mmCIF file of C-alpha atoms in Angstrom:
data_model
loop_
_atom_site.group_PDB
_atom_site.id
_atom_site.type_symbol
_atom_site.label_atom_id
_atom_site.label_comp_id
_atom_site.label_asym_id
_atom_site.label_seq_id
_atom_site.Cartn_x
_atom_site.Cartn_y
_atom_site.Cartn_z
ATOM 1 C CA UNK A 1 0.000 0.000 0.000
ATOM 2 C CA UNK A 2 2.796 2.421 0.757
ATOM 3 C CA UNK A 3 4.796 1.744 -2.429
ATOM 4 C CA UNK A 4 1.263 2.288 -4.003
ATOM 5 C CA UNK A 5 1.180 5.781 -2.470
ATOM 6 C CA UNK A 6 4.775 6.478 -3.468
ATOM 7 C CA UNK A 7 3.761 5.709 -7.379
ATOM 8 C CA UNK A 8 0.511 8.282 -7.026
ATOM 9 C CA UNK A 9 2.826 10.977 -5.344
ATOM 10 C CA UNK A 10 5.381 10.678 -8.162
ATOM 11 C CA UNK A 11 3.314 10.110 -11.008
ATOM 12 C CA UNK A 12 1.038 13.004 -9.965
ATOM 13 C CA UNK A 13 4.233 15.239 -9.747
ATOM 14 C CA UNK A 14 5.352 14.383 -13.114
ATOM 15 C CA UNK A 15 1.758 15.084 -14.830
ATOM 16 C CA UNK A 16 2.148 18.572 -12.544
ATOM 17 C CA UNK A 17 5.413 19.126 -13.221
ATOM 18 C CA UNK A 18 5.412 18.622 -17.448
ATOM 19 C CA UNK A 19 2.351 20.633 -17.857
ATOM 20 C CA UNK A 20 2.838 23.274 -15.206
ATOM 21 C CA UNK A 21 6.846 23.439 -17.000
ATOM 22 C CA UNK A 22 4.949 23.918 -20.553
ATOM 23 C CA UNK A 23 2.498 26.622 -19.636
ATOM 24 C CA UNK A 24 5.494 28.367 -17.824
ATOM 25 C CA UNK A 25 7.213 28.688 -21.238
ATOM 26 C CA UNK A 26 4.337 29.800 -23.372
ATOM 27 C CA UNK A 27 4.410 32.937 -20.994
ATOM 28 C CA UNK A 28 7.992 32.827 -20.256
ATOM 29 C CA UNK A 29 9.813 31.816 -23.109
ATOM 30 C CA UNK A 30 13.038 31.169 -21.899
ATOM 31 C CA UNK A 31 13.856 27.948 -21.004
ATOM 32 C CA UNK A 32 17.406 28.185 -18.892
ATOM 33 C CA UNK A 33 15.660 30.959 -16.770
ATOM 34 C CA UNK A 34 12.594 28.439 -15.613
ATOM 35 C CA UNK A 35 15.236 26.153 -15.366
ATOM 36 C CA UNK A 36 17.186 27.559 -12.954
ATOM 37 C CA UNK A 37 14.692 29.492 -11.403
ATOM 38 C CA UNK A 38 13.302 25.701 -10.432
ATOM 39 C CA UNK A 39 16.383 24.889 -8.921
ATOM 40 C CA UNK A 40 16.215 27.303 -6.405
ATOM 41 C CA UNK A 41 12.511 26.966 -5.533
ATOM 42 C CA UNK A 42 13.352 22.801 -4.971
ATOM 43 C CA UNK A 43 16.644 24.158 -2.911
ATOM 44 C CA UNK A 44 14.287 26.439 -1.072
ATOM 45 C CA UNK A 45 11.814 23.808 -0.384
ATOM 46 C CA UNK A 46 14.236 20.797 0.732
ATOM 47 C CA UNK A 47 15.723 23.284 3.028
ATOM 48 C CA UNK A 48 12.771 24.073 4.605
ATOM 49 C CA UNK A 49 11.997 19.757 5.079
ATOM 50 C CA UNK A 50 15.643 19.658 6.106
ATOM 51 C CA UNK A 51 15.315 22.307 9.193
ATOM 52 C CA UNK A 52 11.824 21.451 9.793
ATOM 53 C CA UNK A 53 12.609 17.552 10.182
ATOM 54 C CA UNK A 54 16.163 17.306 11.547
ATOM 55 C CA UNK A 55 17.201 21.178 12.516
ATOM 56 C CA UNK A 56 19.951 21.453 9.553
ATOM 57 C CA UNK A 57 21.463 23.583 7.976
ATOM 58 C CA UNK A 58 22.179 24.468 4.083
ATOM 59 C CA UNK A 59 24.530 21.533 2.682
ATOM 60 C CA UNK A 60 28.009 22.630 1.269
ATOM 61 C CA UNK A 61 29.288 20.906 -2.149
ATOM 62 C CA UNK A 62 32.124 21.142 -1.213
ATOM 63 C CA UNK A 63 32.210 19.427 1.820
ATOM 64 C CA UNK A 64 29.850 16.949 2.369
ATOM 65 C CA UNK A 65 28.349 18.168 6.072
ATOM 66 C CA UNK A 66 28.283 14.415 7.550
ATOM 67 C CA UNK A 67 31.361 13.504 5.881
ATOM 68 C CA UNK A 68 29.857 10.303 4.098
ATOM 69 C CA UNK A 69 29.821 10.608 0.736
ATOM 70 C CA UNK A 70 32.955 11.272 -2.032
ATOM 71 C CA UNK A 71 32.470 15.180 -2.891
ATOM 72 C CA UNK A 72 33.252 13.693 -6.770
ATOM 73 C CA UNK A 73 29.668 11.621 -6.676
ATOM 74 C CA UNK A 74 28.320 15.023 -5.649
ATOM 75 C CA UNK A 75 29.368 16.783 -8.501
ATOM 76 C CA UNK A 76 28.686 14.094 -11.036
ATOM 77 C CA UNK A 77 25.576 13.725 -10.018
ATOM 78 C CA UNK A 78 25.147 17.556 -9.945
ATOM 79 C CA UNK A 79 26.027 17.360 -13.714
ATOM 80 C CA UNK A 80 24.147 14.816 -14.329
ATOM 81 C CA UNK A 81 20.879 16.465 -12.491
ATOM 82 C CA UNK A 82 21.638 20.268 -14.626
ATOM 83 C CA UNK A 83 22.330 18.224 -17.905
ATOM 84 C CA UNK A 84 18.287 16.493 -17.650
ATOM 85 C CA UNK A 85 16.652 19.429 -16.413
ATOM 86 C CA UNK A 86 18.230 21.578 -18.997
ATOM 87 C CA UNK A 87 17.008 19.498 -21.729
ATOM 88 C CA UNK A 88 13.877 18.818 -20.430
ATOM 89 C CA UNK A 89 12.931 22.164 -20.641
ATOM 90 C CA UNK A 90 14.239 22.864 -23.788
ATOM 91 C CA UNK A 91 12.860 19.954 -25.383
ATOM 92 C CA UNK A 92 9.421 21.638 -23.791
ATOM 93 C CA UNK A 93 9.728 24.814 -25.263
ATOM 94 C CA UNK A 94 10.581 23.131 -29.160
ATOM 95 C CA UNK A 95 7.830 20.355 -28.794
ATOM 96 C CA UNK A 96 4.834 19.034 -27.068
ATOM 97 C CA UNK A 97 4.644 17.999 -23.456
ATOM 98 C CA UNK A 98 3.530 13.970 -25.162
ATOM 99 C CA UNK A 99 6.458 13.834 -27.556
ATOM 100 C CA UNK A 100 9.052 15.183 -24.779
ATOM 101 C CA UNK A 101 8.246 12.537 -22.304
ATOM 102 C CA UNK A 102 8.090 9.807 -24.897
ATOM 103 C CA UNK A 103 11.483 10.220 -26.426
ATOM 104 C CA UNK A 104 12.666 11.181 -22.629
ATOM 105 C CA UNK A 105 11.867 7.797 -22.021
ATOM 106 C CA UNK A 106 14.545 6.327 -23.802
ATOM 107 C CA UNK A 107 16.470 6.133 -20.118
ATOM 108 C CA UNK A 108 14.194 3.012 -19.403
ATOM 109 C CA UNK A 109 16.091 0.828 -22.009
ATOM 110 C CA UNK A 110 19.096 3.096 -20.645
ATOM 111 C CA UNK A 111 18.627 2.013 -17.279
ATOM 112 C CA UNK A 112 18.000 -1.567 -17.936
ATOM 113 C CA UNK A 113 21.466 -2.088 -20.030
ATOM 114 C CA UNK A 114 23.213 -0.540 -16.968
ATOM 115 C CA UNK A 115 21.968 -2.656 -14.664
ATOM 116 C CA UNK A 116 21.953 -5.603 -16.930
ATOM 117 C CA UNK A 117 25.885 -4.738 -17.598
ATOM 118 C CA UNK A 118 26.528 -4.656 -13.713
ATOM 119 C CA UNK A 119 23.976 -7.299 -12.479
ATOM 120 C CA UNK A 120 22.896 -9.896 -15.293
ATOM 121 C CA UNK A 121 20.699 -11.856 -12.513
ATOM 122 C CA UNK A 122 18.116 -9.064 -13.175
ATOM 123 C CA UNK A 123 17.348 -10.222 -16.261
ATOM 124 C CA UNK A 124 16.695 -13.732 -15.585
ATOM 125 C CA UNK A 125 13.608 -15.443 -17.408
ATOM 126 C CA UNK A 126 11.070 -13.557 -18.989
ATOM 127 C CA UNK A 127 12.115 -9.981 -17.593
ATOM 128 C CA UNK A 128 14.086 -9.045 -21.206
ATOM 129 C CA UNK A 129 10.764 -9.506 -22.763
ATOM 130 C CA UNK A 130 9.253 -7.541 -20.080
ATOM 131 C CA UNK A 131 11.272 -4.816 -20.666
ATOM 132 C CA UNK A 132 11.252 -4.874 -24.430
ATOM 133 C CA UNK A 133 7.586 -4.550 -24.411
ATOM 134 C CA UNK A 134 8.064 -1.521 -21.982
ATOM 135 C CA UNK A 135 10.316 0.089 -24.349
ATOM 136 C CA UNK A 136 8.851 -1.014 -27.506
ATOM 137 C CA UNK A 137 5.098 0.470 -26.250
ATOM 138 C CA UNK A 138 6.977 3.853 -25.911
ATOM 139 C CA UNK A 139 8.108 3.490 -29.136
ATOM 140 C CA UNK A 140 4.510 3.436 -30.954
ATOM 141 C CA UNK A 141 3.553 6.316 -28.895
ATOM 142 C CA UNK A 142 6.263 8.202 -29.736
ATOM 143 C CA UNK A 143 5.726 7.504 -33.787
ATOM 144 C CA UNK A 144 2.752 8.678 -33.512
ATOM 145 C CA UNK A 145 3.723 12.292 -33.315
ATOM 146 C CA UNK A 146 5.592 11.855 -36.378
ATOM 147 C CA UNK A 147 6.358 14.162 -38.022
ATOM 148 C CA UNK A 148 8.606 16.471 -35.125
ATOM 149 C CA UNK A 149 11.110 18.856 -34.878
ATOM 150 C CA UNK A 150 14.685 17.631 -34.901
ATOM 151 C CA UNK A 151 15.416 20.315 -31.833
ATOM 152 C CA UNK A 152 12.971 18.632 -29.583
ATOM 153 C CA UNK A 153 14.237 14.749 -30.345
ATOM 154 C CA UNK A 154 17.675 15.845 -29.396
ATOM 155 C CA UNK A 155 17.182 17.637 -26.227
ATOM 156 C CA UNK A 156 14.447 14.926 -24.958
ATOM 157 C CA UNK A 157 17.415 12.365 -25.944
ATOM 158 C CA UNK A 158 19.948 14.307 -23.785
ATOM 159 C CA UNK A 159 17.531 14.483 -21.386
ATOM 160 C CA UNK A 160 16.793 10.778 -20.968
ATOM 161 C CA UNK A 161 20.620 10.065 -21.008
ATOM 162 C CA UNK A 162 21.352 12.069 -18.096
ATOM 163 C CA UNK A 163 18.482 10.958 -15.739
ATOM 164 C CA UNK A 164 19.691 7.226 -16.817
ATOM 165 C CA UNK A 165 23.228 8.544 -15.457
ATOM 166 C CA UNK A 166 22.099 9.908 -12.741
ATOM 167 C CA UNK A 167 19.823 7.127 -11.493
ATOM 168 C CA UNK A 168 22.376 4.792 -12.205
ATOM 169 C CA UNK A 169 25.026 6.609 -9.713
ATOM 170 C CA UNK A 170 22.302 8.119 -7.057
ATOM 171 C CA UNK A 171 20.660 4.295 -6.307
ATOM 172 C CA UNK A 172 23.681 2.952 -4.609
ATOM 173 C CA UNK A 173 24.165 5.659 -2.544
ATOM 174 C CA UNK A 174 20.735 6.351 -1.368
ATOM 175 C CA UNK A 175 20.731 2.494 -1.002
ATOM 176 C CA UNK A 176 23.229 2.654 1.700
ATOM 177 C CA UNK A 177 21.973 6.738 2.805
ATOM 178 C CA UNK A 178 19.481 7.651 6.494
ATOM 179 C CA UNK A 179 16.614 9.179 5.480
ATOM 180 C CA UNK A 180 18.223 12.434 6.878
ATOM 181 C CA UNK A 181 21.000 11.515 4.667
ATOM 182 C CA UNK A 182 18.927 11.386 1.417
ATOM 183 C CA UNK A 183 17.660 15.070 2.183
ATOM 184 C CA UNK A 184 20.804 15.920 2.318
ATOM 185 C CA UNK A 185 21.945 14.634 -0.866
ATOM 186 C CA UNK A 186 19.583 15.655 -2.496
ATOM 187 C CA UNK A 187 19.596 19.199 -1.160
ATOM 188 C CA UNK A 188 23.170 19.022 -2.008
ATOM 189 C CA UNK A 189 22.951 17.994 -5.538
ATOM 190 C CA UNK A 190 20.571 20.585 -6.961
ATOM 191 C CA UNK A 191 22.681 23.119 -4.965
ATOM 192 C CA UNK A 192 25.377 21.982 -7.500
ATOM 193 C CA UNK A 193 23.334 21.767 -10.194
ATOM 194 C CA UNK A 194 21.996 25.358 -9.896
ATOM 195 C CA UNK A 195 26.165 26.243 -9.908
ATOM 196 C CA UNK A 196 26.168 24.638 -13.058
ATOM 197 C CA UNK A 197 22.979 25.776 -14.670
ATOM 198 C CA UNK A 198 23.630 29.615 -13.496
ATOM 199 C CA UNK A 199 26.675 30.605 -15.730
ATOM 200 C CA UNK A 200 24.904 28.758 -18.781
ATOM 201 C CA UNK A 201 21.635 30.678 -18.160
ATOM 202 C CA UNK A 202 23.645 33.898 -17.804
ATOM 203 C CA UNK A 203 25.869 33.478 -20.963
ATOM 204 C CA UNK A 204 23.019 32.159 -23.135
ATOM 205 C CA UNK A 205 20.155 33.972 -22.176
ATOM 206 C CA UNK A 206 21.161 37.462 -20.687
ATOM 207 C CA UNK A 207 20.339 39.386 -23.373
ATOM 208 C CA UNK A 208 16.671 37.729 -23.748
ATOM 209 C CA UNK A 209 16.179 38.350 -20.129
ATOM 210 C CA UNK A 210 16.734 42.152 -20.896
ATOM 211 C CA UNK A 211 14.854 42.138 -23.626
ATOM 212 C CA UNK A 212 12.009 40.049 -21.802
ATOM 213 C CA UNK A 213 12.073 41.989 -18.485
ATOM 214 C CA UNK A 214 9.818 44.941 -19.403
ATOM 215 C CA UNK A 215 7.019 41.996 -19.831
ATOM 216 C CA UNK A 216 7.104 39.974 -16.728
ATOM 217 C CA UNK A 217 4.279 40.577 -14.436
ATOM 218 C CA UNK A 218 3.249 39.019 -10.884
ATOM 219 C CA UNK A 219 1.118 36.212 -13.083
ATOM 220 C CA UNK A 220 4.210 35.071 -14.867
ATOM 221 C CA UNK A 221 6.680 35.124 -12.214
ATOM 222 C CA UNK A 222 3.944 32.791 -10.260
ATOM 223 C CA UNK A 223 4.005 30.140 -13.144
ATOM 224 C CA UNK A 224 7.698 29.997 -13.040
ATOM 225 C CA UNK A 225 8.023 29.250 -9.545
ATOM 226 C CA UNK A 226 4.728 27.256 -9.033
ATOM 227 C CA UNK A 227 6.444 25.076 -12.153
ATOM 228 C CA UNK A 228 9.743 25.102 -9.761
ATOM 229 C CA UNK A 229 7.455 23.745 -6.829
ATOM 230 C CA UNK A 230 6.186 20.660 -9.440
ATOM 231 C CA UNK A 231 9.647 20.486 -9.929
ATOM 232 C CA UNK A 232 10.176 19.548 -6.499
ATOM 233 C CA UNK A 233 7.186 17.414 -6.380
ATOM 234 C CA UNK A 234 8.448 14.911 -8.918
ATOM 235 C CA UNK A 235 12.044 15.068 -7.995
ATOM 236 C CA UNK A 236 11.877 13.446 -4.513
ATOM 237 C CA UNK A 237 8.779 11.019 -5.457
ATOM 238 C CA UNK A 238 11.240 10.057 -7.681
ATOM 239 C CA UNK A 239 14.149 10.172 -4.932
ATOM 240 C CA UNK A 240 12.056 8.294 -2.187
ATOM 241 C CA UNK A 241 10.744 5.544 -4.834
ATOM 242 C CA UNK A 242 14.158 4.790 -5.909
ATOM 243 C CA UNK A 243 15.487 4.310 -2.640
ATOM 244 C CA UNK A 244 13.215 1.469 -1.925
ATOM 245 C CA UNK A 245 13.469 -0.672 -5.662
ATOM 246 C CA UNK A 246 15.852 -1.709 -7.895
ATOM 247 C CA UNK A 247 16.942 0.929 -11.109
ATOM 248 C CA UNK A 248 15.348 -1.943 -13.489
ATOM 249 C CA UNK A 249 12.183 -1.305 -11.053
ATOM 250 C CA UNK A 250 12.641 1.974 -11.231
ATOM 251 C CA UNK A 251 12.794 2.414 -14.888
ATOM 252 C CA UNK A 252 9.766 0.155 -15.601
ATOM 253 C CA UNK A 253 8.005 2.292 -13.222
ATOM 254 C CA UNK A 254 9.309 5.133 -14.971
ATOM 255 C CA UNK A 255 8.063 4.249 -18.247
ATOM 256 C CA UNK A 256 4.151 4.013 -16.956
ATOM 257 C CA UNK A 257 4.669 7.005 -15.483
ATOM 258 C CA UNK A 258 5.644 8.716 -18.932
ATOM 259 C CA UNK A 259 2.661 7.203 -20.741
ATOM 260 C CA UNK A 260 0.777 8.929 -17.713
ATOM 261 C CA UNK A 261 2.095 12.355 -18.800
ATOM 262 C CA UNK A 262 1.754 11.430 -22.198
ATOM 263 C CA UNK A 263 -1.920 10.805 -21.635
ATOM 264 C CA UNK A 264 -2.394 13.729 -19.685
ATOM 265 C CA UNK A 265 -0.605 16.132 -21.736
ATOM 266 C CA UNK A 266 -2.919 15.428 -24.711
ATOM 267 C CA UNK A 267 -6.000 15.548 -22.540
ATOM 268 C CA UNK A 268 -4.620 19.089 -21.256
ATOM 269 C CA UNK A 269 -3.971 20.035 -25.108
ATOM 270 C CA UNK A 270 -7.380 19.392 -26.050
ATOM 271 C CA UNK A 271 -7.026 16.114 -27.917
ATOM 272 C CA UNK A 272 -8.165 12.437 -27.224
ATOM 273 C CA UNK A 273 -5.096 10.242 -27.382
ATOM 274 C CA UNK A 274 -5.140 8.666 -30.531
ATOM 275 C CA UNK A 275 -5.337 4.548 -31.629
ATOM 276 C CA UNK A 276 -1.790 4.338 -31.795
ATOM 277 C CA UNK A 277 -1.042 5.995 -28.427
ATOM 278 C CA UNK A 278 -3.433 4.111 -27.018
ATOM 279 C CA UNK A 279 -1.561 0.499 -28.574
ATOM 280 C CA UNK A 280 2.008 2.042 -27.273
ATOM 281 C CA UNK A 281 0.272 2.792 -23.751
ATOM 282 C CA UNK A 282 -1.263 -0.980 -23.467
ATOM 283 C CA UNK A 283 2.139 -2.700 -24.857
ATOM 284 C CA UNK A 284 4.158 -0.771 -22.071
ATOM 285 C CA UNK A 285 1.307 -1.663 -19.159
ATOM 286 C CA UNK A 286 1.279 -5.140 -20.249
ATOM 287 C CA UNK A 287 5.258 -5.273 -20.316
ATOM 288 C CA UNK A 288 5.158 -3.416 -16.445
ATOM 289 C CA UNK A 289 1.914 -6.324 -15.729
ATOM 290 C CA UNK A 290 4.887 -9.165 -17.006
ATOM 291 C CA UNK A 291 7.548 -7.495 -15.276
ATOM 292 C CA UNK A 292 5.386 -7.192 -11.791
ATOM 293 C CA UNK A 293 4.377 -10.766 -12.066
ATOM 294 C CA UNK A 294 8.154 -11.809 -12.252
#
């Protein structure tokens, strides 16, 4: 019952998150600003659980306050964090919310080969065809949308590469990690990732933010951060679910929960998913029914 809870609290942030992320950008078109800005609202908010729960205090990058993780997992993982959310939002302002999480969810198959490569036991009987039908149900969705823009395949592709990279090195730490200790990491890393997302926000975009200013109003500012807050949402559903399953788990789980967004986003677009969304949404359920039952 608990893990059933986890999967609504996630799944709901990720249907909040994609379309709260997309309406952001139609006011505020510029994607490294509502990146960043995101960031800080989820640094912001894990402080806030952090004090509340355990009377911390901001983590440091640089040195890890407890002393129990390498600073150089830290900082990859801070990459790897920037690198996805980056992406993701500029896959969102070239594309559709439906097409962005359907190429995003590449990182299932990612996933899978990673664990596969470091643990072949997880793939034992029918779980490669499990995962095949997972992958291959995302697949029809995704063709579905055909034809798309080029921009929006690319940065969805990044995308899904760096949340397979940063699954694969956050699950054995938060494996190991307190539950005070997986605030803290994850405090931690989107402090770093913010360090990384800043300069490239400021390089790139400065000169749209100046030109932009003059039209930002109380009403757009709210989307931004209120998109930052969904932000937040998904990110540690995400977090607390993988601390508790395997990354093949994880990523199975991860690929209903795209077809949820994918659903949702063309609901929230005005448009009834079509036939062959509908034949990539039952291939992946019946590959996560197969997978379950193993």
């Amino acid at each position: 019952r608990q893990m059933c809870i986890r999967d609504r609290f996630w799944f709901s942030g990720a249907v909040a998150n994609n379309l709260a992320t997309k309406h952001a950008l139609r006011q505020t078109p510029l994607p490294l600003l509502v990146c960043t800005v995101g960031m800080l609202v989820q640094i912001a908010i894990t402080q806030g659980v952090r004090t509340r729960s355990q009377g911390g205090i901001p983590g440091c990058l640089l040195v890890s306050p407890c002393g129990w993780l390498p600073r150089s997992t830290v900082v990859v993982l801070s990459v790897a964090t920037a690198a996805a959310f980056i992406c993701h939002r500029l896959a969102l302002s070239f594309g559709s919310v439906s097409f962005t999480i359907t190429v995003k969810s590449c990182n299932v198959a990612i996933t899978a080969l990673i664990a596969a490569i470091r643990d072949p036991s997880l793939f034992s009987g029918i779980r490669p065809i499990a995962v095949m039908l997972v992958v291959a149900g995302i697949g029809i969705a995704a063709a579905a949308e055909s034809p798309f823009p080029a921009s929006c395949l690319l940065a969805a592709l990044g995308s899904g590469l760096a949340v397979s990279l940063k699954t694969a090195i956050a699950k054995p730490v938060l494996k190991k990690a307190s539950p005070a200790q997986r605030v803290e990491l994850y405090g931690d890393s989107m402090l770093g990732a913010v360090l990384v997302t800043l300069p490239a926000c400021l390089l790139l975009e400065a000169p749209a933010i100046l030109e932009f200013w003059p039209k930002m109003s109380i009403e757009r500012v709210a989307e931004v951060v209120i998109s930052g807050g969904c932000l937040w949402w998904m990110e540690y559903g995400c977090y607390v679910y993988l601390a508790r399953v395997s990354t093949v788990s994880h990523g199975i789980a991860n690929g209903l929960c795209s077809l949820c967004v994918i659903v949702c986003g063309s609901l929230a677009a005005g448009s009834w998913p079509t036939v062959q969304q509908m034949a990539g949404v039952g291939t992946t359920s019946l590959g996560v029914a197969l997978y379950n039952f193993t």
